[in-house]
Tab-separated table of C-alpha atoms in Angstrom:
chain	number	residue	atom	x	y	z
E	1	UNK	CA	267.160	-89.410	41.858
E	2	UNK	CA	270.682	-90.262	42.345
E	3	UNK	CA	270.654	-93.102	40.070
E	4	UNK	CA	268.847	-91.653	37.397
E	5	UNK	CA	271.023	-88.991	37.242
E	6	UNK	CA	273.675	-91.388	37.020
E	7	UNK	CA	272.148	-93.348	34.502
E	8	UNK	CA	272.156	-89.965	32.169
E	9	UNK	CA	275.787	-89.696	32.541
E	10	UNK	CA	276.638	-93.372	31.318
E	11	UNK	CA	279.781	-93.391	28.726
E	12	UNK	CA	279.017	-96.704	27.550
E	13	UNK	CA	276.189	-99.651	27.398
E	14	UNK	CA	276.795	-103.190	27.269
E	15	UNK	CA	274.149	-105.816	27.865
E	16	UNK	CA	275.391	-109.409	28.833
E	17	UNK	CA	271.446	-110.729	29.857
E	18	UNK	CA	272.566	-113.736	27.210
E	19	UNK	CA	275.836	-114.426	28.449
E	20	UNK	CA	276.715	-116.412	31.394
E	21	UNK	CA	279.432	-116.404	33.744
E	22	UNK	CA	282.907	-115.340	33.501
E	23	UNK	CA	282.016	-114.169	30.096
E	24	UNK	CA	279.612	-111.796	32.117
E	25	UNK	CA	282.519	-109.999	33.450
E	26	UNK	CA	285.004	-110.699	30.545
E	27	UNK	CA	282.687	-108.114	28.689
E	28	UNK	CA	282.488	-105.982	31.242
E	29	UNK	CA	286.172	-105.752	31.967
E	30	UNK	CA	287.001	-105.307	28.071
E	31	UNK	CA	284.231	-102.362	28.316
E	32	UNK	CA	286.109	-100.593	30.739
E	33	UNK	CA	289.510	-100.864	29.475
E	34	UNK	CA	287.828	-98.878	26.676
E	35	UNK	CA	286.695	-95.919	29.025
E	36	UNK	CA	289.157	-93.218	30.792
E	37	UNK	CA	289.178	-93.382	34.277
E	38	UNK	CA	285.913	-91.799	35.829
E	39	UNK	CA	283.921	-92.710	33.078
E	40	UNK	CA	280.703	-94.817	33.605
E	41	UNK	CA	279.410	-98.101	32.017
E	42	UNK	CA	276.694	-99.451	32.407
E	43	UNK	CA	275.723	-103.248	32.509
E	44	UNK	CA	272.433	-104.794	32.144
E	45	UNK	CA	272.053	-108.343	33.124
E	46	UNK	CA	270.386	-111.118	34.912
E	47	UNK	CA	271.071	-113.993	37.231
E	48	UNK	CA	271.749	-114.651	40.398
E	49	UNK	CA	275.153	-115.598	39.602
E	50	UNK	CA	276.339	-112.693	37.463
E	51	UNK	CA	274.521	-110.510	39.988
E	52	UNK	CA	276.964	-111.709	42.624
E	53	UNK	CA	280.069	-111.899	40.522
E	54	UNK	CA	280.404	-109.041	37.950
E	55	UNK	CA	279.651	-106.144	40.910
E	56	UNK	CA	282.321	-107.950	43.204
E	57	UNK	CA	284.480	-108.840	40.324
E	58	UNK	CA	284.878	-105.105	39.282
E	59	UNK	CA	285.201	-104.001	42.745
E	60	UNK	CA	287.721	-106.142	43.292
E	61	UNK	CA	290.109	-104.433	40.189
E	62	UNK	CA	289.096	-101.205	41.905
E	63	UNK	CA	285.821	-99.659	40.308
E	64	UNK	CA	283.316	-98.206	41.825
E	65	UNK	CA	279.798	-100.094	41.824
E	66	UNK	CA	277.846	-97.007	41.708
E	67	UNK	CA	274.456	-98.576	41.551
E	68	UNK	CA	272.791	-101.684	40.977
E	69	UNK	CA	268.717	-101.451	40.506
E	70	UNK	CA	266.346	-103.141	38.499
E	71	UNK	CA	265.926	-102.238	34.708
E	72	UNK	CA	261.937	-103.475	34.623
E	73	UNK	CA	259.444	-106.346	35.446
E	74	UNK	CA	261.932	-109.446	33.322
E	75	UNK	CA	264.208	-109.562	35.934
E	76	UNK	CA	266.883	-107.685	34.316
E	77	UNK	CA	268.713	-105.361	36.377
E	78	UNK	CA	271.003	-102.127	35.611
E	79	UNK	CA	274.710	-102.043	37.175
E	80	UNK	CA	276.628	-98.725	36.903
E	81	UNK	CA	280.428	-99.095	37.446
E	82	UNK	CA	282.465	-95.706	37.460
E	83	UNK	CA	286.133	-96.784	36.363
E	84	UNK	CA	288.458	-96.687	39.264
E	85	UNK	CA	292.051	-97.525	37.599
E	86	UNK	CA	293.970	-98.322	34.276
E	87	UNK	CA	295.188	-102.305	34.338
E	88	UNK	CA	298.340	-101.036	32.420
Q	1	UNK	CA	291.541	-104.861	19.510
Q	2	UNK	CA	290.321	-108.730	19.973
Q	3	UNK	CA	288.642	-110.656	18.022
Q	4	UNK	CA	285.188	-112.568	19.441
Q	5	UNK	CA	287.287	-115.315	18.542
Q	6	UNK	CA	290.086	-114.408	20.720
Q	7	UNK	CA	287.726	-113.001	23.380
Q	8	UNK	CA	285.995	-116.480	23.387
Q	9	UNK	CA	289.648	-118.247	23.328
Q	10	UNK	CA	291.671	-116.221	25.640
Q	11	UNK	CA	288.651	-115.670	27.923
Q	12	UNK	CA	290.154	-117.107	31.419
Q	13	UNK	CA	293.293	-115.383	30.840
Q	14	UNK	CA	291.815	-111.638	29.835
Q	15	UNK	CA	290.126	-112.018	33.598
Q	16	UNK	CA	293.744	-112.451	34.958
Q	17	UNK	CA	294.460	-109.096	37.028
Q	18	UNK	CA	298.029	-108.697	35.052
Q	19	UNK	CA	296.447	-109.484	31.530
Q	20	UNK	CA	293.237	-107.989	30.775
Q	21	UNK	CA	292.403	-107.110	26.905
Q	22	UNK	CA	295.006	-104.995	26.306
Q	23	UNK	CA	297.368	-107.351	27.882
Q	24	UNK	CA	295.973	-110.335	25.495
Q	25	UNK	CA	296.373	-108.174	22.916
Q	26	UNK	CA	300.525	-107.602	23.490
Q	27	UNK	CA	300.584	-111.281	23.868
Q	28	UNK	CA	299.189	-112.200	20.418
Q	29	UNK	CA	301.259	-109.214	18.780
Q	30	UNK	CA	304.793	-109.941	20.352
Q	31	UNK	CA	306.070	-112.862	18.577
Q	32	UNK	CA	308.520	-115.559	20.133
Q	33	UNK	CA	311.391	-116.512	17.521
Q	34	UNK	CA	312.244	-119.967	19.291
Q	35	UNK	CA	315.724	-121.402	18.454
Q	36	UNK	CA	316.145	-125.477	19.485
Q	37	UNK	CA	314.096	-128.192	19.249
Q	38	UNK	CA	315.107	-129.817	22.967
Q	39	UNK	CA	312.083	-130.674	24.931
Q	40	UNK	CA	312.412	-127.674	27.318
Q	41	UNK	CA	311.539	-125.662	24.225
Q	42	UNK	CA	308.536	-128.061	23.261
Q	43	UNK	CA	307.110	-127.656	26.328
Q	44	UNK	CA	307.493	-123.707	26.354
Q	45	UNK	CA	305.948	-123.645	22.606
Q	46	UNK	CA	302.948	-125.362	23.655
Q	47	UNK	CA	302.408	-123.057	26.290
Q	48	UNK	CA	303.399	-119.931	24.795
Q	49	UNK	CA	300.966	-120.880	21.821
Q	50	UNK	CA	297.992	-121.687	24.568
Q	51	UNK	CA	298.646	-118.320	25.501
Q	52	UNK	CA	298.114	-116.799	22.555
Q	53	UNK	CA	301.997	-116.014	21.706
Q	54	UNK	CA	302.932	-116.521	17.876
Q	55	UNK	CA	305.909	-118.853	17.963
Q	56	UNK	CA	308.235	-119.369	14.871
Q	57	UNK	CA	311.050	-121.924	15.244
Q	58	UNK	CA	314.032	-119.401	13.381
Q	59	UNK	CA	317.678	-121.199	12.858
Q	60	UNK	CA	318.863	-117.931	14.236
Q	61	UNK	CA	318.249	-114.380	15.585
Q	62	UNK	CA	316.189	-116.040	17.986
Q	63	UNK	CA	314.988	-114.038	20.955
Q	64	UNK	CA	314.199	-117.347	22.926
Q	65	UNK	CA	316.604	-119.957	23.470
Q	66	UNK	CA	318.310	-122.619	25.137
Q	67	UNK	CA	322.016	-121.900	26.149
Q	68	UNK	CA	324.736	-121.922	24.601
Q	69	UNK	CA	322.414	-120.382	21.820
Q	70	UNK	CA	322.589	-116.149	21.980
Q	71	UNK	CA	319.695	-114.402	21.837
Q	72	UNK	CA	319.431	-111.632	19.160
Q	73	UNK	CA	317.318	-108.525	17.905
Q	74	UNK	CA	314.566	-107.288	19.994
Q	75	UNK	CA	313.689	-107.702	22.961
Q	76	UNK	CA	312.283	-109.398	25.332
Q	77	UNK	CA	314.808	-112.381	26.017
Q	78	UNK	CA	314.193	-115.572	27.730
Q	79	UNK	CA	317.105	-118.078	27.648
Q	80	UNK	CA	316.951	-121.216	29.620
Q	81	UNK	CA	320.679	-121.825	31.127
Q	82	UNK	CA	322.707	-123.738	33.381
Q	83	UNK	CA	323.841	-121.251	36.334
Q	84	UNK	CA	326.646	-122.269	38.877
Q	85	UNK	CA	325.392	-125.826	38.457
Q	86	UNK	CA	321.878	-125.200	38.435
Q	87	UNK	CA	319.371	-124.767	35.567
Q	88	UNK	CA	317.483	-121.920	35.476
Q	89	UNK	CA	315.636	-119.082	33.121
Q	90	UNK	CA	317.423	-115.519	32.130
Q	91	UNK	CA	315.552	-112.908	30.552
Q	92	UNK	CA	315.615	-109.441	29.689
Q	93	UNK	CA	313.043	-106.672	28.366
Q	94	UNK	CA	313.724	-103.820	25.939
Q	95	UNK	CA	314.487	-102.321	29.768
Q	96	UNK	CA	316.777	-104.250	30.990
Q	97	UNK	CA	320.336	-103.590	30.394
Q	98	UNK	CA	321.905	-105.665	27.486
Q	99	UNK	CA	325.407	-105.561	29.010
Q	100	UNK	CA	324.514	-107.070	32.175
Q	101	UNK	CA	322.750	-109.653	30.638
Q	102	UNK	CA	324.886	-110.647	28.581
Q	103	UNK	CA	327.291	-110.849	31.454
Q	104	UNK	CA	325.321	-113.094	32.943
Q	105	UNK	CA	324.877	-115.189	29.928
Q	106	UNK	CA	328.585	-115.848	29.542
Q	107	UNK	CA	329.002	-117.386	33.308
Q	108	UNK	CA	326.297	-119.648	32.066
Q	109	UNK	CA	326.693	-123.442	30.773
Q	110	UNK	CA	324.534	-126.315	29.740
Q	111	UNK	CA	321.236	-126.853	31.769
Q	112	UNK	CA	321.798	-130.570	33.588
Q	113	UNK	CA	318.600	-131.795	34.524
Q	114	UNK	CA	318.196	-133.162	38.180
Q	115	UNK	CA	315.541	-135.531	36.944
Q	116	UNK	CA	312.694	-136.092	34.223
Q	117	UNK	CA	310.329	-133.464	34.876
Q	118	UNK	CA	313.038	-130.605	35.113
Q	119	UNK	CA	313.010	-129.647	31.879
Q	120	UNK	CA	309.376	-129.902	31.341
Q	121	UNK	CA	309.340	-127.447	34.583
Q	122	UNK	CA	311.866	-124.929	33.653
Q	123	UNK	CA	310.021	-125.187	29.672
Q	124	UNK	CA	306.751	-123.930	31.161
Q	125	UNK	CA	308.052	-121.790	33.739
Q	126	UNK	CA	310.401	-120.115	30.537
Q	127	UNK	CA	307.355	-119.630	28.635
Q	128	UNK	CA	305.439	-117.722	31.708
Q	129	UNK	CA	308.559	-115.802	31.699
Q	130	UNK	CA	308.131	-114.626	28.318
Q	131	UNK	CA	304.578	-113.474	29.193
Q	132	UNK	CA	305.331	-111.755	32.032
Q	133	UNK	CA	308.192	-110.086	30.300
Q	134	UNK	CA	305.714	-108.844	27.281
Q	135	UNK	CA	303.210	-107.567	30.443
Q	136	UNK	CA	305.413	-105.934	32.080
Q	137	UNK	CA	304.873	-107.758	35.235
Q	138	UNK	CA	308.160	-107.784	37.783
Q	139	UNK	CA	311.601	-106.798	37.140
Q	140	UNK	CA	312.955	-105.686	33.495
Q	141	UNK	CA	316.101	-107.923	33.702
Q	142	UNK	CA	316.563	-110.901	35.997
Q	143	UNK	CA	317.530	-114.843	36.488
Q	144	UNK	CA	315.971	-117.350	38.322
Q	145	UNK	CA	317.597	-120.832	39.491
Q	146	UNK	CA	315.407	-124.169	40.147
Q	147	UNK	CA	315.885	-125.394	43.295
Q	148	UNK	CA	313.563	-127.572	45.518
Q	149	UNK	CA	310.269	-126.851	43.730
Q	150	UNK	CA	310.168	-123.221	42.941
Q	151	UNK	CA	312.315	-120.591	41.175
Q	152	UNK	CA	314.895	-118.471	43.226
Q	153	UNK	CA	316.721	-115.389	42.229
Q	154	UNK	CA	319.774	-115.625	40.912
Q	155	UNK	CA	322.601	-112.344	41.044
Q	156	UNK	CA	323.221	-111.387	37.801
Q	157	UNK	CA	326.849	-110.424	36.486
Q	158	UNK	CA	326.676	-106.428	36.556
Q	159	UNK	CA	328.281	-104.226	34.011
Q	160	UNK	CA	330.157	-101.406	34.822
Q	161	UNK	CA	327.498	-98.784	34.573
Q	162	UNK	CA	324.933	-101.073	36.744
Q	163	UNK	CA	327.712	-102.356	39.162
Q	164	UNK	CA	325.104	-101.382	42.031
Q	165	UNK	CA	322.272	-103.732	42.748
Q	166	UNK	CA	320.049	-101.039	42.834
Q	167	UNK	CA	320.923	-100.295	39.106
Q	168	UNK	CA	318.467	-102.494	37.755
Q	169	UNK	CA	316.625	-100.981	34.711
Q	170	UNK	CA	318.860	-99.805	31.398
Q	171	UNK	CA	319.060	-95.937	31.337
């Protein structure tokens, strides 16, 4: 319940299933400098490697990894980050 | 906004903490107006340029310099100079006061090289300099000396108004 009613609150989408690491989190960083603080984006990718690094990566510049579930049966999976902080 | 080209290019430096798009994005709009064709300044093109920093090598007005050239027009400043027998990197942001820097700048003489690599060192640490100056990373106004194998502060020459050390930024 909680993440759905997340998920209808997204600000923004960005889907980096094609890319592979850093440029996994490149996007997602550039996606949030785009949102105010408290906004939402969500991410939809894949990998075990993005998986680990983009949620740890954005916690690490001080989001908030809201949740992280999957997005269906291809082995994508849905990551909601809630902006924590403006870089400048 | 970047390009996919410059997101592709810049990639490992937009991840930096202290750059970040918007960051890359100063970087590629702030031109450097290099004066001197030394090899300290080489070495501080070719890094300002992997960096994404237009450089244009100007006869004068140059905002990036090798003493006992002045830098002039806007800000930021980054001059490489000889301090009480020392070489080391001077620089100034639209922040920083002008008269204290150019204070500074006047106590200043030739760089003099300890050995080879110095002024391949003090070229690339000039040109991260720059960047941090056009980030806004650290102080608005400051000198560094080379000694041993890192960069250590050096007092600059206060004016009148900013005769206190804790008058730092310009009002």
């Amino acid at each position: 319940m909680a993440t759905e009613a997340a998920r209808l609150r997204v600000d923004a989408r960005i889907d980096v299933v094609r890319e592979v690491c850093p440029m996994t989190y490149v996007r997602t960083k550039l996606a949030l400098e785009s949102l105010a603080v408290g906004q939402r984006l969500e991410v939809r990718l894949t990998g075990e490697e993005p998986l680990r690094n983009v949620p740890r990566s954005a916690q690490e510049e001080g989001h908030e990894v809201e949740s992280l579930t999957p997005a269906g049966d291809d082995g994508t999976w849905s990551l909601v980050i809630r902006k924590g902080r403006d870089a400048f | 906004m970047l390009s996919e080209t410059a997101i592709q290019r810049f990639s490992r430096q937009v991840l930096l903490r202290e750059v970040g798009g918007k960051g890359q994005e100063r970087l590629l709009q702030q031109s450097v107006r290099l004066a001197g064709d030394s090899q300290v300044m080489r070495q501080a093109q070719a890094y300002l340029v992997a960096g994404g920093t237009p450089v244009v090598q100007v006869e004068a007005d140059a905002n990036f310099c090798v003493w006992p050239n002045v830098p002039s027009g806007a800000a930021p400043w980054v001059v490489v100079a000889g301090l009480k027998g020392a070489s080391g990197i001077l620089w100034r942001t639209e922040r920083g006061c002008r008269d204290c820097f150019e204070r500074t700048l006047r106590r200043g003489h030739a760089p003099r090289w300890r050995d080879a690599t110095e002024d391949f060192q003090l070229g690339v640490l000039a040109a991260l300099t720059w960047q941090r100056a056009v980030l806004g990373v650290g102080e608005p106004i400051g000198a560094r000396i080379l000694q041993g194998e890192g960069l250590d502060p050096f007092p600059l020459d206060r004016c009148r108004q900013h005769g206190s050390e804790a008058a730092v930024a310009a009002d």
